[in-house]
Coordinates of C-alpha atoms in Angstrom, one line a residue:
M1 CA 34.7 -38.5 -16.8
V2 CA 36.6 -40.1 -13.5
K3 CA 37.7 -36.5 -12.9
I4 CA 33.9 -35.3 -13.0
F5 CA 32.7 -38.5 -11.1
T6 CA 35.4 -38.0 -8.5
L7 CA 34.5 -34.2 -8.0
S8 CA 30.8 -35.2 -7.8
I9 CA 31.3 -37.7 -5.4
S10 CA 33.6 -35.0 -3.0
L11 CA 31.1 -32.5 -3.4
L12 CA 28.2 -34.7 -2.2
I13 CA 30.5 -35.8 0.8
F14 CA 31.1 -32.3 1.4
A15 CA 27.5 -31.5 1.3
Q16 CA 26.6 -34.2 3.6
L17 CA 29.2 -33.2 6.1
N18 CA 28.3 -29.6 5.9
T19 CA 24.3 -30.9 6.7
L20 CA 25.7 -33.0 9.7
Q21 CA 27.5 -29.7 10.7
Q22 CA 24.4 -27.8 10.4
D23 CA 22.4 -30.3 12.3
S24 CA 24.9 -30.3 15.0
T25 CA 25.1 -26.6 15.1
S26 CA 21.3 -26.6 15.3
K27 CA 21.1 -29.4 18.0
K28 CA 23.5 -27.3 20.2
S29 CA 21.6 -24.2 19.6
D30 CA 18.3 -25.8 20.5
S31 CA 20.4 -27.3 23.8
L32 CA 21.1 -23.8 24.4
N33 CA 17.4 -22.5 23.8
T34 CA 16.1 -25.1 26.2
R35 CA 18.5 -24.5 28.9
K36 CA 17.9 -20.7 28.6
L37 CA 14.1 -21.3 28.6
N38 CA 14.6 -23.5 31.9
S39 CA 16.4 -20.9 33.5
E40 CA 13.7 -18.4 32.4
L41 CA 10.9 -20.8 33.9
D42 CA 12.9 -21.5 37.0
K43 CA 12.7 -17.6 38.1
V44 CA 9.3 -17.4 37.7
S45 CA 8.8 -20.5 39.9
Q46 CA 11.4 -18.9 42.3
L47 CA 9.2 -15.7 42.4
S48 CA 6.2 -18.1 43.0
A49 CA 7.9 -19.6 46.0
E50 CA 9.2 -16.2 47.4
R51 CA 5.8 -15.1 47.2
L52 CA 4.3 -18.2 48.6
S53 CA 6.7 -17.7 51.7
D54 CA 5.8 -14.1 51.8
S55 CA 2.3 -15.1 51.9
L56 CA 2.9 -17.8 54.7
K57 CA 4.2 -14.8 56.7
R58 CA 1.7 -12.6 56.2
S59 CA -0.8 -14.9 57.4
E60 CA 1.3 -15.7 60.4
L61 CA 1.4 -11.9 60.8
E62 CA -2.0 -11.4 60.8
R63 CA -2.9 -13.9 63.0
R64 CA -0.7 -12.4 65.8
V65 CA -1.9 -8.7 65.0
S66 CA -5.6 -10.3 65.5
N67 CA -4.5 -11.9 68.8
L68 CA -3.1 -8.8 70.1
G69 CA -5.1 -6.2 72.1
D70 CA -5.1 -2.6 72.8
K71 CA -2.2 -3.0 75.6
D72 CA 0.2 -4.2 72.9
R73 CA -0.2 -1.2 70.5
I74 CA 3.6 -0.6 70.0
E75 CA 4.1 -4.4 69.1
K76 CA 0.8 -4.3 67.0
N77 CA 2.3 -1.2 65.3
M78 CA 5.6 -2.9 64.2
L79 CA 3.7 -5.9 63.1
M80 CA 1.6 -3.8 60.8
Q81 CA 4.5 -2.1 59.6
E82 CA 6.3 -5.5 58.7
L83 CA 2.7 -6.8 57.1
S84 CA 2.8 -3.2 54.8
L85 CA 6.4 -4.2 53.8
L86 CA 5.4 -7.8 52.9
R87 CA 2.4 -6.5 50.8
K88 CA 4.5 -4.1 49.0
K89 CA 7.4 -6.7 48.4
D90 CA 4.5 -9.1 47.2
S91 CA 3.1 -6.4 44.6
V92 CA 6.8 -6.2 43.2
H93 CA 7.3 -9.6 43.1
L94 CA 4.1 -10.1 41.2
S95 CA 5.1 -7.1 38.8
R96 CA 8.3 -9.3 38.2
Q97 CA 6.4 -12.2 37.7
L98 CA 4.1 -10.7 35.2
A99 CA 7.1 -9.5 33.2
Q100 CA 8.8 -12.6 33.1
I101 CA 5.7 -14.6 32.1
D102 CA 5.0 -11.8 29.1
S103 CA 8.5 -12.0 27.8
L104 CA 8.1 -15.9 27.7
R105 CA 4.6 -16.0 26.2
G106 CA 5.8 -15.9 22.8
V107 CA 8.3 -18.7 23.3
I108 CA 6.5 -21.1 25.8
K109 CA 4.4 -24.0 23.5
A110 CA 0.6 -23.9 25.4
S111 CA -0.6 -27.4 26.3
P112 CA -4.3 -27.6 25.1
V113 CA -6.7 -29.5 27.1
R114 CA -9.0 -31.2 24.8
F115 CA -12.5 -32.7 25.4
A116 CA -14.9 -33.8 22.8
S117 CA -12.9 -32.4 19.9
D118 CA -13.2 -28.6 21.9
T119 CA -10.3 -27.0 23.2
L120 CA -11.4 -25.8 26.7
F121 CA -8.2 -23.8 27.9
N122 CA -4.2 -24.0 27.9
I123 CA -1.8 -24.7 30.3
Y124 CA 1.8 -23.3 30.4
A125 CA 3.5 -24.0 34.1
R126 CA 4.5 -27.2 35.1
L127 CA 3.5 -28.4 38.6
G128 CA 6.2 -30.1 40.6
S129 CA 7.7 -32.9 38.4
F130 CA 4.8 -33.0 36.1
S131 CA 5.5 -30.6 32.7
A132 CA 2.5 -28.4 31.2
A133 CA 1.9 -30.9 28.4
D134 CA 1.7 -33.7 31.1
R135 CA -1.0 -32.1 33.0
A136 CA -2.8 -30.9 30.2
R137 CA -2.8 -34.5 29.0
A138 CA -3.9 -36.0 32.7
V139 CA -6.9 -33.4 32.8
S140 CA -8.1 -34.8 29.0
E141 CA -8.0 -38.2 30.0
R142 CA -9.9 -37.5 33.6
L143 CA -12.5 -35.4 31.4
E144 CA -12.9 -38.3 28.9
R145 CA -13.5 -40.8 31.9
I146 CA -16.0 -38.6 33.4
G147 CA -17.9 -38.4 30.3
D148 CA -17.8 -42.0 29.3
L149 CA -19.8 -42.9 32.8
G150 CA -22.7 -40.7 31.9
G151 CA -25.3 -39.0 33.8
F152 CA -23.4 -36.0 34.3
S153 CA -24.4 -33.7 37.4
A154 CA -23.2 -30.1 37.3
D155 CA -23.8 -30.2 41.3
S156 CA -20.8 -32.8 41.5
L157 CA -18.4 -30.2 40.4
R158 CA -16.8 -28.3 42.8
L159 CA -13.9 -26.0 43.6
S160 CA -11.8 -26.4 46.6
N161 CA -9.2 -23.5 47.7
A162 CA -6.0 -24.3 49.3
E163 CA -3.1 -22.2 50.3
Q164 CA -1.2 -22.9 46.9
S165 CA -3.9 -23.8 44.4
T166 CA -7.4 -24.3 43.8
D167 CA -8.6 -27.6 43.3
L168 CA -11.5 -28.7 40.7
I169 CA -13.4 -32.0 42.1
Y170 CA -16.1 -33.8 40.4
G171 CA -17.4 -36.1 43.1
G172 CA -14.3 -37.8 44.6
T173 CA -12.0 -37.3 41.6
L174 CA -9.8 -34.5 41.3
I175 CA -9.6 -32.8 37.7
L176 CA -7.0 -30.4 37.9
S177 CA -5.2 -28.0 40.5
I178 CA -5.0 -24.4 39.5
T179 CA -2.0 -22.5 40.9
D180 CA -0.9 -18.7 41.1
Q181 CA 1.1 -19.4 38.1
D182 CA -1.6 -20.7 36.0
A183 CA -3.8 -17.9 36.9
L184 CA -1.1 -15.3 36.2
W185 CA -0.5 -17.0 32.7
A186 CA -4.3 -16.1 32.0
R187 CA -3.6 -12.6 33.3
K188 CA -6.6 -13.2 36.1
D189 CA -7.0 -14.0 39.8
R190 CA -6.7 -17.6 40.8
N191 CA -10.1 -18.0 42.1
A192 CA -11.8 -16.1 39.1
Y193 CA -9.9 -18.3 36.8
A194 CA -10.5 -21.6 38.7
K195 CA -14.3 -20.2 38.3
E196 CA -14.1 -19.7 34.6
I197 CA -12.4 -23.4 34.1
S198 CA -14.9 -25.1 36.1
E199 CA -17.8 -23.3 34.1
K200 CA -16.3 -24.3 30.9
I201 CA -16.1 -27.8 31.7
A202 CA -19.5 -27.9 33.1
E203 CA -20.6 -26.4 29.8
S204 CA -18.5 -29.1 27.8
L205 CA -19.5 -32.2 29.6
K206 CA -23.2 -31.1 29.5
K207 CA -22.9 -30.7 25.5
Y208 CA -21.2 -33.9 25.3
R209 CA -23.9 -35.7 27.1
M210 CA -26.7 -34.4 24.9
D211 CA -24.8 -35.0 21.7
N212 CA -24.6 -38.8 22.7
S213 CA -28.2 -39.0 23.3
W214 CA -30.1 -41.7 21.2
R215 CA -32.4 -38.7 19.7
V216 CA -29.5 -36.9 18.4
L217 CA -27.6 -40.0 17.3
L218 CA -30.8 -40.9 15.3
R219 CA -30.8 -37.7 13.8
E220 CA -27.1 -37.8 12.6
I221 CA -27.8 -41.2 10.9
L222 CA -30.3 -39.6 8.9
L223 CA -28.1 -36.7 8.0
T224 CA -25.3 -39.3 7.2
F225 CA -27.8 -41.1 4.8
L226 CA -29.2 -37.8 3.4
V227 CA -25.6 -36.7 2.6
I228 CA -24.8 -40.2 0.7
G229 CA -27.9 -39.8 -1.3
V230 CA -26.9 -36.4 -2.3
V231 CA -23.6 -37.4 -3.2
I232 CA -25.0 -40.5 -5.4
G233 CA -27.2 -38.0 -7.0
L234 CA -24.7 -35.5 -7.7
I235 CA -22.1 -38.1 -9.2
Y236 CA -25.2 -39.4 -11.3
L237 CA -25.7 -35.8 -12.7
I238 CA -22.1 -35.1 -13.2
N239 CA -21.9 -38.4 -15.6
K240 CA -25.2 -37.6 -17.4
L241 CA -23.7 -33.9 -17.7
F242 CA -20.5 -35.1 -19.0
G243 CA -22.1 -37.8 -21.2
K244 CA -23.9 -34.8 -23.0
L245 CA -21.1 -32.9 -23.4
S246 CA -18.8 -35.8 -25.0
G247 CA -21.8 -36.4 -27.6
R248 CA -21.9 -32.9 -28.9
F249 CA -18.2 -33.1 -29.3
L250 CA -18.6 -36.4 -31.3
S251 CA -21.5 -34.7 -33.6
A252 CA -19.3 -31.6 -33.9
E253 CA -16.5 -33.6 -35.4
S254 CA -16.8 -32.3 -38.8
R255 CA -16.6 -28.5 -37.5
L256 CA -13.4 -29.2 -35.7
G257 CA -11.6 -27.8 -38.8
K258 CA -8.1 -28.7 -39.8
G259 CA -6.6 -29.8 -36.5
I260 CA -3.8 -28.1 -34.6
K261 CA -0.8 -27.0 -36.7
I262 CA 2.2 -25.6 -35.4
K263 CA 3.5 -23.4 -38.9
N264 CA 3.8 -26.8 -41.2
Y265 CA 3.9 -29.4 -38.7
E266 CA 0.5 -30.9 -38.3
L267 CA 0.5 -31.8 -34.2
L268 CA -3.0 -33.5 -34.2
D269 CA -5.1 -34.1 -37.1
P270 CA -9.2 -33.7 -36.4
S271 CA -9.8 -37.7 -35.3
R272 CA -6.8 -37.3 -33.0
Q273 CA -7.8 -33.8 -31.8
L274 CA -11.3 -35.4 -30.9
G275 CA -9.9 -38.6 -29.2
A276 CA -7.8 -36.0 -27.2
L277 CA -11.0 -34.1 -26.2
K278 CA -12.9 -37.0 -25.3
V279 CA -9.8 -38.3 -23.0
L280 CA -9.8 -34.5 -21.3
I281 CA -13.5 -34.6 -20.7
R282 CA -13.2 -38.2 -19.2
V283 CA -10.3 -36.9 -17.0
I284 CA -12.2 -33.7 -15.9
R285 CA -15.4 -36.0 -15.1
Y286 CA -13.2 -38.5 -12.8
L287 CA -11.6 -35.5 -11.1
V288 CA -14.9 -33.6 -10.4
I289 CA -16.3 -36.9 -8.9
L290 CA -13.1 -37.6 -6.8
L291 CA -13.3 -34.0 -5.6
V292 CA -17.5 -34.4 -4.8
V293 CA -16.6 -37.7 -2.8
Y294 CA -13.8 -36.1 -1.1
L295 CA -15.5 -33.0 0.0
A296 CA -18.5 -35.2 1.0
F297 CA -16.3 -37.0 3.7
P298 CA -15.4 -34.0 5.9
V299 CA -19.7 -33.5 5.9
L300 CA -20.3 -37.1 7.0
F301 CA -17.3 -36.9 9.5
G302 CA -18.6 -33.2 11.0
I303 CA -22.1 -35.0 11.7
F304 CA -20.7 -37.0 14.5
P305 CA -19.0 -35.5 17.5
F306 CA -16.4 -38.2 17.6
T307 CA -15.2 -37.9 14.2
R308 CA -15.1 -33.9 13.8
D309 CA -11.4 -34.0 14.4
L310 CA -11.0 -36.2 11.2
S311 CA -13.7 -34.0 9.1
E312 CA -11.5 -30.8 10.1
N313 CA -8.2 -33.1 9.2
L314 CA -9.6 -33.7 5.9
L315 CA -10.7 -30.4 5.1
N316 CA -7.0 -29.0 6.1
Y317 CA -5.5 -31.3 3.7
I318 CA -6.9 -29.4 1.0
L319 CA -7.1 -25.8 2.6
S320 CA -3.7 -25.8 4.1
P321 CA -1.8 -26.4 0.8
L322 CA -4.3 -23.9 -0.9
K323 CA -3.6 -21.3 1.8
K324 CA 0.0 -21.9 1.7
I325 CA 0.3 -21.4 -2.0
G326 CA -2.3 -18.5 -1.9
T327 CA -0.1 -17.0 0.5
S328 CA 3.1 -17.7 -1.1
V329 CA 1.8 -16.5 -4.5
W330 CA 0.6 -13.2 -2.9
D331 CA 4.0 -12.8 -1.0
Y332 CA 5.8 -13.2 -4.4
V333 CA 4.1 -10.6 -6.3
P334 CA 6.4 -8.1 -5.3
N335 CA 9.3 -9.9 -6.5
L336 CA 7.6 -11.0 -9.4
M337 CA 7.0 -7.6 -10.6
T338 CA 10.5 -6.5 -10.2
I339 CA 11.4 -9.9 -12.4
L340 CA 8.7 -8.4 -14.8
V341 CA 10.3 -5.1 -15.1
L342 CA 13.9 -6.7 -15.3
L343 CA 13.0 -8.5 -17.9
A344 CA 11.2 -5.6 -20.0
V345 CA 14.3 -3.6 -19.5
F346 CA 16.6 -6.3 -20.6
R347 CA 14.5 -7.1 -23.6
Y348 CA 14.7 -3.8 -24.8
V349 CA 18.4 -3.5 -24.3
I350 CA 18.7 -6.7 -26.3
K351 CA 16.7 -5.1 -29.3
F352 CA 18.8 -2.0 -29.3
V353 CA 22.0 -4.4 -29.6
R354 CA 20.3 -6.0 -32.4
F355 CA 19.3 -2.7 -34.1
L356 CA 23.0 -1.6 -34.1
K357 CA 23.8 -4.9 -35.5
T358 CA 21.5 -4.7 -38.3
E359 CA 22.7 -1.1 -39.1
I360 CA 26.4 -2.3 -39.3
E361 CA 25.5 -5.4 -41.5
R362 CA 23.4 -2.8 -44.1
G363 CA 26.4 -0.3 -43.8
K364 CA 24.3 2.2 -42.6
L365 CA 26.6 2.5 -39.4
T366 CA 30.0 2.2 -39.9
I367 CA 32.8 2.3 -37.1
P368 CA 36.7 2.7 -38.1
G369 CA 38.4 -0.6 -37.8
F370 CA 35.1 -2.6 -37.3
Y371 CA 34.1 -4.9 -40.1
K372 CA 30.5 -5.9 -41.4
D373 CA 31.5 -9.5 -40.6
W374 CA 32.0 -8.9 -37.2
A375 CA 28.7 -7.6 -36.5
N376 CA 26.7 -11.0 -36.0
P377 CA 29.5 -12.6 -33.5
T378 CA 29.6 -9.6 -31.6
Y379 CA 25.9 -9.2 -31.2
Q380 CA 25.7 -12.8 -30.2
I381 CA 28.6 -12.3 -27.5
A382 CA 26.8 -9.2 -26.1
R383 CA 23.6 -11.0 -26.1
V384 CA 25.1 -14.0 -23.9
L385 CA 26.5 -11.4 -21.5
I386 CA 23.5 -9.2 -21.2
L387 CA 21.4 -12.5 -20.5
A388 CA 23.9 -13.9 -18.1
F389 CA 24.1 -10.6 -16.4
M390 CA 20.3 -10.6 -16.4
L391 CA 20.1 -13.9 -14.5
I392 CA 22.6 -12.7 -12.0
V393 CA 20.4 -9.8 -11.3
I394 CA 17.2 -11.7 -11.3
F395 CA 18.6 -14.7 -9.1
P396 CA 17.9 -13.1 -5.7
Y397 CA 14.2 -12.8 -6.8
L398 CA 13.6 -16.1 -7.4
P399 CA 11.8 -18.4 -5.1
G400 CA 13.9 -20.6 -3.0
S401 CA 16.9 -18.7 -4.1
D402 CA 18.1 -18.3 -0.9
S403 CA 17.7 -21.8 0.2
G404 CA 21.1 -24.0 0.8
I405 CA 20.2 -26.7 -1.4
F406 CA 19.2 -24.3 -4.2
K407 CA 22.8 -22.8 -3.9
G408 CA 24.5 -26.2 -3.6
V409 CA 22.8 -27.5 -6.7
S410 CA 23.4 -24.4 -8.7
V411 CA 27.4 -24.7 -7.8
F412 CA 27.3 -28.3 -8.8
I413 CA 25.6 -28.0 -12.1
G414 CA 27.9 -25.2 -12.7
V415 CA 30.8 -27.2 -11.8
L416 CA 29.6 -30.2 -14.1
F417 CA 29.0 -27.8 -17.1
T418 CA 32.6 -26.1 -16.9
F419 CA 34.4 -29.9 -16.7
G420 CA 32.0 -31.2 -19.4
S421 CA 31.9 -28.8 -21.8
A422 CA 35.7 -27.7 -21.7
G423 CA 36.2 -29.1 -25.2
A424 CA 33.2 -27.3 -26.5
L425 CA 34.1 -24.2 -24.7
G426 CA 37.5 -24.3 -26.5
N427 CA 36.1 -24.8 -30.0
V428 CA 33.7 -21.8 -29.2
V429 CA 36.5 -19.6 -28.1
A430 CA 38.5 -20.8 -31.3
G431 CA 35.5 -19.9 -33.6
L432 CA 35.5 -16.3 -31.9
V433 CA 39.3 -15.8 -32.4
L434 CA 38.9 -17.1 -36.2
T435 CA 35.9 -14.6 -36.6
Y436 CA 38.1 -11.6 -35.7
M437 CA 41.2 -12.8 -37.2
R438 CA 39.0 -12.7 -40.6
A439 CA 41.3 -15.7 -41.9
F440 CA 38.2 -16.6 -44.1
K441 CA 34.9 -16.1 -45.1
I442 CA 31.8 -18.2 -46.7
G443 CA 32.7 -19.3 -50.2
D444 CA 36.4 -18.8 -49.9
R445 CA 38.5 -21.5 -51.3
V446 CA 40.6 -22.5 -48.6
K447 CA 43.3 -25.4 -47.6
I448 CA 43.4 -26.2 -44.0
G449 CA 45.8 -29.1 -43.3
E450 CA 45.4 -31.5 -46.0
V451 CA 41.8 -30.7 -46.8
T452 CA 41.5 -28.1 -49.7
G453 CA 37.8 -27.0 -50.6
D454 CA 35.3 -24.0 -50.3
I455 CA 34.0 -22.7 -47.2
I456 CA 30.1 -23.4 -46.7
E457 CA 29.5 -22.9 -43.0
K458 CA 31.2 -21.1 -40.2
T459 CA 29.9 -21.7 -36.7
L460 CA 31.3 -21.2 -33.2
L461 CA 32.0 -24.8 -33.1
V462 CA 32.9 -26.2 -36.6
T463 CA 34.0 -25.2 -39.9
R464 CA 32.4 -27.0 -43.0
V465 CA 34.4 -27.3 -46.1
R466 CA 33.2 -28.9 -49.3
T467 CA 35.9 -30.5 -51.4
I468 CA 36.2 -30.8 -55.3
Q469 CA 35.1 -34.2 -54.7
N470 CA 31.7 -32.6 -53.4
E471 CA 32.7 -34.0 -49.8
V472 CA 31.7 -32.3 -47.0
V473 CA 34.3 -32.2 -44.3
S474 CA 33.4 -30.9 -40.6
I475 CA 36.9 -29.5 -39.0
P476 CA 36.5 -28.4 -35.0
N477 CA 37.5 -24.9 -34.9
S478 CA 40.1 -25.9 -32.3
A479 CA 42.0 -27.9 -35.3
V480 CA 41.6 -24.8 -37.6
M481 CA 43.5 -23.0 -35.3
N482 CA 46.3 -25.3 -34.5
N483 CA 46.8 -25.9 -38.4
H484 CA 47.8 -23.3 -41.1
T485 CA 45.1 -22.1 -43.4
V486 CA 46.0 -21.1 -47.0
N487 CA 43.4 -18.6 -48.7
Y488 CA 43.2 -18.8 -52.1
S489 CA 40.3 -16.5 -52.6
I490 CA 41.3 -13.6 -50.3
E491 CA 43.5 -11.7 -52.7
A492 CA 41.7 -13.1 -55.7
K493 CA 39.5 -10.5 -56.9
E494 CA 41.8 -7.7 -56.9
K495 CA 45.4 -9.0 -57.6
G496 CA 44.3 -12.2 -58.5
L497 CA 45.3 -15.8 -57.7
I498 CA 48.8 -17.2 -59.5
V499 CA 48.0 -20.8 -60.9
N500 CA 51.5 -22.7 -61.4
T501 CA 52.4 -26.0 -62.7
T502 CA 56.0 -27.3 -63.9
V503 CA 56.9 -29.1 -67.2
T504 CA 60.6 -30.5 -67.8
I505 CA 62.1 -30.1 -71.6
G506 CA 65.2 -31.8 -72.8
Y507 CA 68.2 -29.6 -73.6
D508 CA 67.8 -30.0 -77.0
V509 CA 65.1 -27.4 -77.2
P510 CA 65.8 -23.7 -76.8
W511 CA 64.7 -22.6 -73.7
R512 CA 63.0 -19.4 -75.4
T513 CA 60.7 -21.6 -77.4
V514 CA 59.6 -23.5 -74.6
H515 CA 58.8 -19.9 -72.8
Q516 CA 56.5 -19.1 -75.6
L517 CA 54.8 -22.3 -75.7
L518 CA 53.9 -22.2 -72.2
I519 CA 52.6 -18.8 -72.4
D520 CA 50.7 -19.6 -75.4
A521 CA 49.2 -22.7 -73.6
A522 CA 48.1 -20.1 -70.5
L523 CA 46.4 -17.7 -72.8
A524 CA 44.7 -20.1 -74.4
T525 CA 43.2 -21.4 -71.2
E526 CA 39.6 -20.1 -70.1
L527 CA 39.6 -18.2 -66.8
I528 CA 43.5 -17.3 -67.3
E529 CA 43.7 -13.6 -67.6
A530 CA 45.9 -12.0 -70.1
E531 CA 46.9 -9.0 -67.5
P532 CA 49.0 -9.7 -65.7
A533 CA 50.7 -11.4 -68.4
P534 CA 51.8 -14.9 -67.6
Y535 CA 55.1 -15.7 -67.3
V536 CA 57.6 -18.4 -66.8
L537 CA 60.6 -19.2 -64.4
Q538 CA 63.3 -21.9 -64.8
T539 CA 63.4 -23.5 -61.4
S540 CA 66.2 -26.4 -62.0
L541 CA 69.0 -27.6 -64.5
D542 CA 68.6 -31.3 -63.9
D543 CA 70.9 -34.2 -65.5
Y544 CA 68.5 -34.8 -68.7
Y545 CA 65.9 -31.8 -68.5
V546 CA 65.2 -28.3 -67.7
S547 CA 62.5 -27.6 -65.2
Y548 CA 60.1 -24.6 -66.5
R549 CA 57.3 -23.2 -63.9
L550 CA 54.7 -21.6 -65.8
N551 CA 52.7 -18.8 -63.6
A552 CA 49.5 -17.3 -64.7
H553 CA 46.9 -15.1 -62.9
T554 CA 43.0 -16.2 -62.5
H555 CA 39.9 -14.4 -60.7
S556 CA 38.3 -17.7 -60.2
P557 CA 40.1 -19.6 -57.1
N558 CA 37.0 -21.7 -56.8
R559 CA 37.6 -23.2 -60.0
Q560 CA 41.2 -24.2 -59.6
A561 CA 40.8 -28.1 -60.6
V562 CA 39.0 -26.9 -64.0
I563 CA 41.7 -24.1 -64.8
Y564 CA 44.5 -26.8 -64.0
S565 CA 42.9 -29.7 -66.1
A566 CA 42.6 -27.2 -69.2
L567 CA 46.0 -25.9 -68.6
H568 CA 47.7 -29.2 -68.7
A569 CA 45.7 -30.0 -71.8
N570 CA 46.7 -26.8 -73.7
I571 CA 50.5 -27.3 -72.8
Q572 CA 50.4 -30.6 -74.4
D573 CA 48.6 -29.6 -77.3
E574 CA 51.2 -26.4 -77.8
F575 CA 54.1 -28.7 -77.4
N576 CA 53.0 -31.6 -79.5
R577 CA 52.0 -29.0 -82.3
A578 CA 55.5 -27.7 -82.3
G579 CA 57.2 -31.0 -82.3
V580 CA 58.6 -30.6 -78.7
E581 CA 58.9 -33.6 -76.5
I582 CA 58.1 -33.3 -72.8
M583 CA 60.7 -34.9 -70.6
S584 CA 58.5 -35.3 -67.6
P585 CA 58.2 -39.1 -67.8
H586 CA 62.1 -39.3 -68.0
Y587 CA 62.7 -41.4 -71.1
K588 CA 65.6 -43.2 -71.5
A589 CA 66.1 -44.7 -74.8
L590 CA 68.5 -44.6 -77.9
R591 CA 67.2 -42.2 -80.2
D592 CA 68.3 -43.5 -83.4
G593 CA 66.0 -46.4 -84.3
N594 CA 63.3 -45.3 -81.9
A595 CA 60.2 -43.3 -83.0
T596 CA 59.4 -39.8 -81.4
T597 CA 57.1 -39.8 -78.2
I598 CA 55.0 -37.1 -79.9
P599 CA 51.3 -38.5 -80.7
Q600 CA 50.6 -39.6 -83.7
D601 CA 47.9 -37.0 -84.6
Y602 CA 50.8 -34.5 -84.5
L603 CA 53.1 -36.3 -86.8
P604 CA 53.5 -36.2 -90.8
G605 CA 52.0 -38.5 -92.6
D606 CA 55.0 -39.9 -94.4
Y607 CA 56.8 -40.1 -91.0
I608 CA 58.7 -43.4 -90.4
A609 CA 60.9 -44.3 -87.6
P610 CA 64.5 -44.2 -88.2
R611 CA 66.5 -47.2 -88.1
F612 CA 69.8 -48.1 -86.2
R613 CA 72.9 -47.1 -87.9
T614 CA 76.2 -49.0 -87.0
E615 CA 79.3 -48.1 -88.6
S616 CA 83.1 -49.7 -88.5
E617 CA 86.3 -48.4 -89.3
E618 CA 86.1 -50.2 -92.8
N619 CA 83.1 -48.6 -93.6
K620 CA 84.4 -45.2 -93.0
K621 CA 87.3 -45.6 -95.2
E622 CA 85.2 -46.9 -97.8
T623 CA 82.9 -44.0 -97.5
K624 CA 86.0 -41.6 -97.8
N625 CA 87.5 -43.0 -100.7

């Protein structure tokens, strides 16, 4: 856990440093772009300065030519040639300047001049120390001041031509200075462009004055009350409509059927289904009312000129996301179609692999060296690999898959999954190895470590064993791999399982008698096979007894406990009937004067335990005499 936490912190720090590095790189890139852009703008300004200088020279030459008489024809011709060169040079500079402006047109951001919620024109060029944005802001403020004065007169708006610019003046207020660069950005002559701007401003000021007259305001107020009344009426109709709809559902409760069921699980009974429908109708009603009220605001704000910007913004709050979503969905359609085709292809590939698995399990398809019980795990492995390959193929077509955040989160989740599931993956691998080892199958009697029982479940993670005490023991597959496994069932059907037990008999009993008694006990036991015949091995010669191991075959390994119990009972019966004592308890007694250890049921009716006999030398002599 500590390793995972440390790794998570390291990844987060790395991601943060990477983000900071990207931000720094982005800022450096922006700075370089700004410097490059300023350099291009300086070139345009330099060309304008050169054109201005040439224009002044041309004016001076034209003045000198006009002052020369017919006598100074030679000098006049020289000046005319110089004028021609200046005009050609100006034409070249103009072409270069237009080319520079065209190259910057998609890069330079326009600064709009706005008045009364309308964009009149755009400014691109700077003037002295004032940027294009500063110029546009200053013009907008001047127009607002003129509009607030009232009593606008178009005759007071005039143009004043200067050497470097054309000034637009209203009364004594300078509104705007239009330069050659401004005209070049509009691809027009300076005087024509100045006249066009003057007409737009005059028209906008007239419209502003008309929109703010008392008659217009009265009409706008009446329209406002009309819109409010329509909204109230719509809300009333919506409430009435949804009320009737809810009443119909209430009266149709008996016709709702048996509710909603998913197989045998009842998700919603009829009463809950009716309640859910009522809640859904109520939510839809509130959403419709909210939508009507929201759409009414743009209509209300659109009535008044000074709030039309707010009206457009409110509409854009809805339309812009919808437009983006629609555009994104439309642009994503080709990728979506590709994903659908890939899903269909991989679906049929998995179906084909499943078909092969089914045929192998049924025995219709046989592959040398490939067992039937391998079919399902092999299918599961192939299915996982096919799905993983499908995800790899589909991943580039997912929306946002190329973003850095998406990739970083994917890597982070993958690392967490790898470290967090190390133990589980070990069990899965062990489960696969056990499957292909064929160490056991469902129903086999096995001994895993200290656990003995029947296999009842075998998964990729655990193996479950039911003991003879009916206990279910879950053993992780990794633990199964690390322990030795004894399978009692794997050879039981063909060769049979050998059950064995050991008894100890005293040296006073002939070993052939013991062998026969043990074999008879085995043959008398149910589930013990007569063929191959049971046999006995003498495993040790101890101090007081001989150890005999009885071996017998059975084809029922799952019933070992019953077989051993019956076998031990039969051994006791056989030995007791034959009058042979089993010495396993290690009896230490004087035989004379002690009763035999054979159970009372197997002794004769007149059996009496012998007494102790003692003899002396005198008694022996008397007996001899």
